[in-house]
Short mmCIF file of C-alpha atoms in Angstrom, two decimals:
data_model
loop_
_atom_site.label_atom_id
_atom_site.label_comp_id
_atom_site.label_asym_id
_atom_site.label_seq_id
_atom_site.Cartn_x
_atom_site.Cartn_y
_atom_site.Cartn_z
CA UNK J 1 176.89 233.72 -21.07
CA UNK J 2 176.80 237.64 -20.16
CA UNK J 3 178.79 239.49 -17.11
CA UNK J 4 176.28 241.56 -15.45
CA UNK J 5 175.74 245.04 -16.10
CA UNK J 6 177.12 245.97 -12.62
CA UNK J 7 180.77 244.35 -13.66
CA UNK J 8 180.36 245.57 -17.31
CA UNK J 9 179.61 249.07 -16.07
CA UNK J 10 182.15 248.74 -12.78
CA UNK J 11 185.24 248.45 -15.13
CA UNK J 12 183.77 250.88 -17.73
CA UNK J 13 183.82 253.14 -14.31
CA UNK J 14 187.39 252.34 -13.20
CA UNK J 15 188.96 253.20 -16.78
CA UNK J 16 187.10 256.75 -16.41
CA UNK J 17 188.54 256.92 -13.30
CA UNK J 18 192.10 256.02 -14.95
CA UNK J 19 191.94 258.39 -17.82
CA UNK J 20 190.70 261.38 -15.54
CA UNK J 21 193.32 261.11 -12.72
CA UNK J 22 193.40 264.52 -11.44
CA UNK J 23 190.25 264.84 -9.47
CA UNK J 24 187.29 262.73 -8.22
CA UNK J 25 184.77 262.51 -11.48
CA UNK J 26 181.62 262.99 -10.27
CA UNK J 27 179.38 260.35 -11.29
CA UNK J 28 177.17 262.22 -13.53
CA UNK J 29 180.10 262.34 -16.01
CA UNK J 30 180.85 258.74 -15.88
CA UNK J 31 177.18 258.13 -16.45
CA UNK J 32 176.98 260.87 -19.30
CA UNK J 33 180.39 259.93 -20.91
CA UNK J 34 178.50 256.22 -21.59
CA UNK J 35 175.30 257.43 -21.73
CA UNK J 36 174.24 254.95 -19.00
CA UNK J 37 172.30 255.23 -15.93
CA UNK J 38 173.53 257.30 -12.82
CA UNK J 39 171.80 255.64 -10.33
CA UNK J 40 172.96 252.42 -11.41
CA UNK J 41 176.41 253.78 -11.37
CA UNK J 42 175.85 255.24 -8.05
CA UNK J 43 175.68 251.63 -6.48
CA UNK J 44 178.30 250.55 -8.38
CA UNK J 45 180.50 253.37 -7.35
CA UNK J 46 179.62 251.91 -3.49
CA UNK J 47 180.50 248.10 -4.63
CA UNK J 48 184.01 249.62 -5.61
CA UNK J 49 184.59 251.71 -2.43
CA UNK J 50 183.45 248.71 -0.40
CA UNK J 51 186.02 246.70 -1.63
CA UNK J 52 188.73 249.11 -1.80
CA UNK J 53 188.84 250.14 -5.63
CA UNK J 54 187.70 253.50 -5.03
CA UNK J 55 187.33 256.47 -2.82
CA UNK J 56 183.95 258.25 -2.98
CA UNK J 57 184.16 262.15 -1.88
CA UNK J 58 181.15 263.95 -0.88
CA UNK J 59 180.53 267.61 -1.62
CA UNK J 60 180.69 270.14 -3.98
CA UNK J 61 183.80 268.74 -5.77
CA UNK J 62 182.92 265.26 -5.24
CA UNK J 63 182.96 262.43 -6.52
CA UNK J 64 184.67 258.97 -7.13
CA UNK J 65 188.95 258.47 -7.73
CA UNK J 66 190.96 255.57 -8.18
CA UNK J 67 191.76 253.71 -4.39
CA UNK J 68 194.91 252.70 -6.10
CA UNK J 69 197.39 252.91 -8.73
CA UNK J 70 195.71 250.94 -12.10
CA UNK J 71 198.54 248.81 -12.45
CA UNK J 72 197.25 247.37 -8.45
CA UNK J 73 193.67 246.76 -9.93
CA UNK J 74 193.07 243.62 -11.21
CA UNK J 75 190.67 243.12 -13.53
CA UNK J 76 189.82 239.50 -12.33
CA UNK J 77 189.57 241.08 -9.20
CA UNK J 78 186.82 243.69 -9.79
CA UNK J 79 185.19 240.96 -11.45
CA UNK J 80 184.95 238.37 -8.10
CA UNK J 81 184.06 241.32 -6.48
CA UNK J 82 180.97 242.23 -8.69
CA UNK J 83 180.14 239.16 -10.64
CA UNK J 84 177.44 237.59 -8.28
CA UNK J 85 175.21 236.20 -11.01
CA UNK J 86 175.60 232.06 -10.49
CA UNK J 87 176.87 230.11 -13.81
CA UNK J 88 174.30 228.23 -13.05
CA UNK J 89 171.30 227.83 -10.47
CA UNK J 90 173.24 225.02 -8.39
CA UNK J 91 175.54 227.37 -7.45
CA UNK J 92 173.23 229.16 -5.48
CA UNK J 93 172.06 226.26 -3.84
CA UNK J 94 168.47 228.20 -2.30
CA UNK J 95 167.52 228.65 -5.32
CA UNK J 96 168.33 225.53 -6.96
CA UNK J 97 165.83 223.17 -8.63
CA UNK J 98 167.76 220.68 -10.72
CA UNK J 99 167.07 217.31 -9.28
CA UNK J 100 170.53 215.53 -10.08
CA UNK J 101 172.67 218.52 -8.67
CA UNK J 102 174.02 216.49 -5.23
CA UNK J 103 175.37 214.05 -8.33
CA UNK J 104 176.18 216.12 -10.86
CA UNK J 105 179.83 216.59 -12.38
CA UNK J 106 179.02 219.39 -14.94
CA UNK J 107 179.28 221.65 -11.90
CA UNK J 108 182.83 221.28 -10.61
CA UNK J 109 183.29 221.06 -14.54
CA UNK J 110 181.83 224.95 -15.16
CA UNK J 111 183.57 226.36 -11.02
CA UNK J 112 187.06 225.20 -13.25
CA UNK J 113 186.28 226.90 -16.18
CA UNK J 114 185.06 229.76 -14.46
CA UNK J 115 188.43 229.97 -12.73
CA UNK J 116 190.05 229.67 -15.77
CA UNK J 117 187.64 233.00 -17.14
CA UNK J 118 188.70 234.69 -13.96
CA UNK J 119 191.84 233.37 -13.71
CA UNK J 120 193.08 235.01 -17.16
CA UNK J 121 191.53 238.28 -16.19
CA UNK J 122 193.75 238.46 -12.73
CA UNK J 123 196.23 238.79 -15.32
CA UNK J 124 195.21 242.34 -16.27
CA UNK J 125 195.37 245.20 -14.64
CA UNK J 126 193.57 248.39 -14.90
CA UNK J 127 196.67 250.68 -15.89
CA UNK J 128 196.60 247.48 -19.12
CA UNK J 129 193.16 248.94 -20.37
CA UNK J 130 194.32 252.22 -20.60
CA UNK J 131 197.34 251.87 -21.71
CA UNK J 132 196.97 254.01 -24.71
CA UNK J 133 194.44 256.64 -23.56
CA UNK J 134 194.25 258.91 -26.60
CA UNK J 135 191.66 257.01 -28.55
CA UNK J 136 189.32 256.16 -25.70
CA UNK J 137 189.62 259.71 -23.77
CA UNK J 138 188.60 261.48 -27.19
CA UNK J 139 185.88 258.95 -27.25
CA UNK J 140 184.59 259.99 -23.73
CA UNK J 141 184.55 263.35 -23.92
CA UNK J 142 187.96 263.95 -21.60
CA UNK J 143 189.53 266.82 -22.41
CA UNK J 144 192.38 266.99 -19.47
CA UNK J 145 196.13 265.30 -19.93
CA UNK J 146 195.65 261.62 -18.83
CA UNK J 147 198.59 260.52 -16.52
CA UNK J 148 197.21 256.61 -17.04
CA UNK J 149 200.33 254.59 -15.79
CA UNK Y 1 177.79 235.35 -14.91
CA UNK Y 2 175.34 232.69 -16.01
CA UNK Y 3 174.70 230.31 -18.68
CA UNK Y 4 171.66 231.03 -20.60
CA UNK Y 5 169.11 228.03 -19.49
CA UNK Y 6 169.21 226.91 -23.13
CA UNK Y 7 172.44 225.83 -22.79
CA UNK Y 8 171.93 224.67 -18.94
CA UNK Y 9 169.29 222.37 -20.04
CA UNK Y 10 171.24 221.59 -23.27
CA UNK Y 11 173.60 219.50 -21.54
CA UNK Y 12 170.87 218.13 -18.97
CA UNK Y 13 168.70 216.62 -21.51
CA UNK Y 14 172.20 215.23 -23.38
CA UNK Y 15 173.13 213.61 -19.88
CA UNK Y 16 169.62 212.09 -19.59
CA UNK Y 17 170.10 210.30 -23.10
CA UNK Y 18 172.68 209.34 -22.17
CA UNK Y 19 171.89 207.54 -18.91
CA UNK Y 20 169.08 205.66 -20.81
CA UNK Y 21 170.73 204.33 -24.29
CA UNK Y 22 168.42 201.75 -25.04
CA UNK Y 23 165.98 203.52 -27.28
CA UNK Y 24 164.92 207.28 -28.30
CA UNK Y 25 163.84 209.37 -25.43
CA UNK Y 26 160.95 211.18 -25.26
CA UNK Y 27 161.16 214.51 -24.18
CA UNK Y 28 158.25 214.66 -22.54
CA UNK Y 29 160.44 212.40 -19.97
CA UNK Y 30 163.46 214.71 -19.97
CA UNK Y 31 160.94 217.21 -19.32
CA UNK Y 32 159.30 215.35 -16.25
CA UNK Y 33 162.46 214.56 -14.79
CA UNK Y 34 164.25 217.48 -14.27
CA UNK Y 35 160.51 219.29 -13.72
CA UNK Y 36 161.39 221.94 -16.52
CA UNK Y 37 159.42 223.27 -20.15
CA UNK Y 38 158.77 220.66 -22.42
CA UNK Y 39 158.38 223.21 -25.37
CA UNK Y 40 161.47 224.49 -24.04
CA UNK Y 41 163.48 221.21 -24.17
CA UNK Y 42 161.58 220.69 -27.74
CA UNK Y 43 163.44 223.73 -28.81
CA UNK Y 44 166.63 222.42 -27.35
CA UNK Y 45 166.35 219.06 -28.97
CA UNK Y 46 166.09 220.73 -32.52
CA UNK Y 47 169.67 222.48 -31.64
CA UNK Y 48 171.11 219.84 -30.54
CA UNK Y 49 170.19 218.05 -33.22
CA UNK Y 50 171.21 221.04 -35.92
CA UNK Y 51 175.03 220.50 -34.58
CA UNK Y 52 174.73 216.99 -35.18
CA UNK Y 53 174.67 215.86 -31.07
CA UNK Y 54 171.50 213.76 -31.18
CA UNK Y 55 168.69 212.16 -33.46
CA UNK Y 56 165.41 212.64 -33.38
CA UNK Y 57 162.81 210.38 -33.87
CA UNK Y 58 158.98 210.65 -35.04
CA UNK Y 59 156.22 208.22 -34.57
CA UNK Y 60 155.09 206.54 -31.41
CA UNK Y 61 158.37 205.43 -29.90
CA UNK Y 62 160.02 208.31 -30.74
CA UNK Y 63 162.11 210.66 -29.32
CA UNK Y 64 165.60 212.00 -28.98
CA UNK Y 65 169.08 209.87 -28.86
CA UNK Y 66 172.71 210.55 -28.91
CA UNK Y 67 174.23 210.64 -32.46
CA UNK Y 68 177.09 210.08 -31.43
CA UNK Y 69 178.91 208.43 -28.31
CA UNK Y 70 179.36 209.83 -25.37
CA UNK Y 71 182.93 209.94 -25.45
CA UNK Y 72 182.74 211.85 -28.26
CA UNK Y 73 180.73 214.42 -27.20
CA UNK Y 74 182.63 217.83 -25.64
CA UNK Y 75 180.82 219.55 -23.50
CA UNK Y 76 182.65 222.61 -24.96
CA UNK Y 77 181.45 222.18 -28.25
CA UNK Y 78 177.97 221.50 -27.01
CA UNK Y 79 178.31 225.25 -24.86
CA UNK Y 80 179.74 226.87 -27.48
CA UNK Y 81 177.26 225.71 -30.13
CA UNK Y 82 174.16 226.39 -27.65
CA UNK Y 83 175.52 229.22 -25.98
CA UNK Y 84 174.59 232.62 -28.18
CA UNK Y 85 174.42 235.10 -25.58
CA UNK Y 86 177.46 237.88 -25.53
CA UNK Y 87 179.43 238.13 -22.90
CA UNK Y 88 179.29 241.98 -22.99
CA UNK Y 89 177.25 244.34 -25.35
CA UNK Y 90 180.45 244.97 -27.87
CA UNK Y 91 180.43 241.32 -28.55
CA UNK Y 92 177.15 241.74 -30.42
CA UNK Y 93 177.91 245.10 -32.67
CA UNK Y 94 174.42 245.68 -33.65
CA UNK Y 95 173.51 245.66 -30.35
CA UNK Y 96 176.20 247.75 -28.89
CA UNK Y 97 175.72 251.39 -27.16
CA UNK Y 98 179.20 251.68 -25.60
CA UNK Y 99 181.18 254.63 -27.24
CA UNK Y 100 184.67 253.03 -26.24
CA UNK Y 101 184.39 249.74 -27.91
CA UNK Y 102 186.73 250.81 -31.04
CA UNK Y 103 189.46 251.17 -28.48
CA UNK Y 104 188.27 249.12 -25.34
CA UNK Y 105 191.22 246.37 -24.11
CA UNK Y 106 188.67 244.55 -22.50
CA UNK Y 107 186.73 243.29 -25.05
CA UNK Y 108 190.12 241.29 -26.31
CA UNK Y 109 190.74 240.85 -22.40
CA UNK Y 110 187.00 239.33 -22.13
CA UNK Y 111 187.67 237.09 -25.40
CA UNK Y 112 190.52 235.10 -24.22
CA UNK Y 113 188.67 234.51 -20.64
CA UNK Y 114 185.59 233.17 -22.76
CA UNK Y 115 188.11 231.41 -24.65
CA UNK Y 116 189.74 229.82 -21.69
CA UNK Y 117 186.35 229.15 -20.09
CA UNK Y 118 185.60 226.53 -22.84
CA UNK Y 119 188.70 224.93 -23.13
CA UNK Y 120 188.30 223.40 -20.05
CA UNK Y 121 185.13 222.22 -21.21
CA UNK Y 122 186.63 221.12 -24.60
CA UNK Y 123 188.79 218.47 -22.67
CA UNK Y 124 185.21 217.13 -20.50
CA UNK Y 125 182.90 214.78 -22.21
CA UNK Y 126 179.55 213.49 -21.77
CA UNK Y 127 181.10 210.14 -20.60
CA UNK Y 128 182.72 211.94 -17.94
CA UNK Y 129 179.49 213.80 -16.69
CA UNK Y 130 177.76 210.18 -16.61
CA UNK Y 131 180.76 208.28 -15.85
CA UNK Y 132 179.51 206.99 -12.27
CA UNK Y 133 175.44 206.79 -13.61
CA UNK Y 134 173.76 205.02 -10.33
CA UNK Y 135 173.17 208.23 -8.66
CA UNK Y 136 172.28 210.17 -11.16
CA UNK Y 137 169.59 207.36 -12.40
CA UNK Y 138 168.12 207.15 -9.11
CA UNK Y 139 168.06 211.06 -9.18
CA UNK Y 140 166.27 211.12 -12.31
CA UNK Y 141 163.99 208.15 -11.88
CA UNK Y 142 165.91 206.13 -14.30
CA UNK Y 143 165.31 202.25 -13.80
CA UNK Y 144 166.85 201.18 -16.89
CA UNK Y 145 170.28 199.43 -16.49
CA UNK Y 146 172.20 202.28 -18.11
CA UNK Y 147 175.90 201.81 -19.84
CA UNK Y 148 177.01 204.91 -20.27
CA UNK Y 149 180.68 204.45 -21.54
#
């Protein structure tokens, strides 16, 4: 069982965001800093502003900050709001092809213990990942002050 | 978030045993019931049979069967034996490229979710997923008188 790479890479963007607090980070550094892609990161960057995570600033100085403070960011949250992949195909119910689904009990079985995945992760915030910010702005390359909390 | 299909159809084939305990199942008919790969279910059969959840059988009426009872069987054991894929990249450390896992909160954030994810499967059993069997046999073409407890 694997998030997507659009959550992984959404809260690997929201922690940049965190540890660089001054200005909007243009997305080319968040994509450097990981060494992932930019145009992935580009759409996630829009996933985040369209549900209120972020602020996305065109322009020379552009770029993407924090919507709110990290302690207001729940992680659980950002995950609902990217997570789209089904646990399994019944719960996307055009696409599903498993005959015993309108019967089956394994599938209010996994929606409770996906709401117990999620439902531990609502319990940590942003500002929690980056609570200690030396180790992991050395490892991205940040050279400013982090103001994290 | 998804479950890989080996560990979707895993539990499938398990229920199907289950919901015909007379004799060993072949798995061509697992296979022809749920319309899915019956190399793929072969596959699935020989893990499920590794971790000590069925039997199988050679010869002309062979086939698979539970090796144990159905109350006995967690579906959280039977996820988390079948279930190999990482949640994220960091969980597999030969496989990882992201330059914050050393320090990442997540990961340890993303554990305990997993964690909590199967322990509401830990408390579900196979009984309960077959525990009302008439629609699920008439799903799956099942004319056998099934008891499933």
């Amino acid at each position: 069982m694997r998030l997507t790479l659009h959550s992984n890479y959404a809260v690997r963007m929201l922690m940049y965001c965190a540890l660089h607090p001054e200005d909007p980070v243009p997305v080319s550094s968040v994509a450097a800093a990981y060494s992932i892609s930019e145009h992935h990161l580009a759409k996630i960057a829009q996933t985040l502003a369209r549900f209120g995570f972020v602020e996305t600033h065109r322009g020379r100085s552009g770029g993407v900050s924090l919507a709110r403070r990290p302690d207001h960011i729940s992680i659980g949250a950002v995950l609902r709001a990217t997570e789209h992949e089904p646990v399994a195909e019944c719960f996307a119910e055009d696409r599903n092809t498993c005959p015993i689904a309108p019967e089956c009990r394994l599938r209010p079985a996994l929606a409770a213990a996906m709401e117990a995945f999620f439902g531990v992760l609502d319990r940590v915030t942003l500002a929690d990942l980056v609570a200690e910010p030396q180790g992991l702005t050395a490892l991205l390359g940040i050279k400013e002050t982090a103001d994290c909390r």
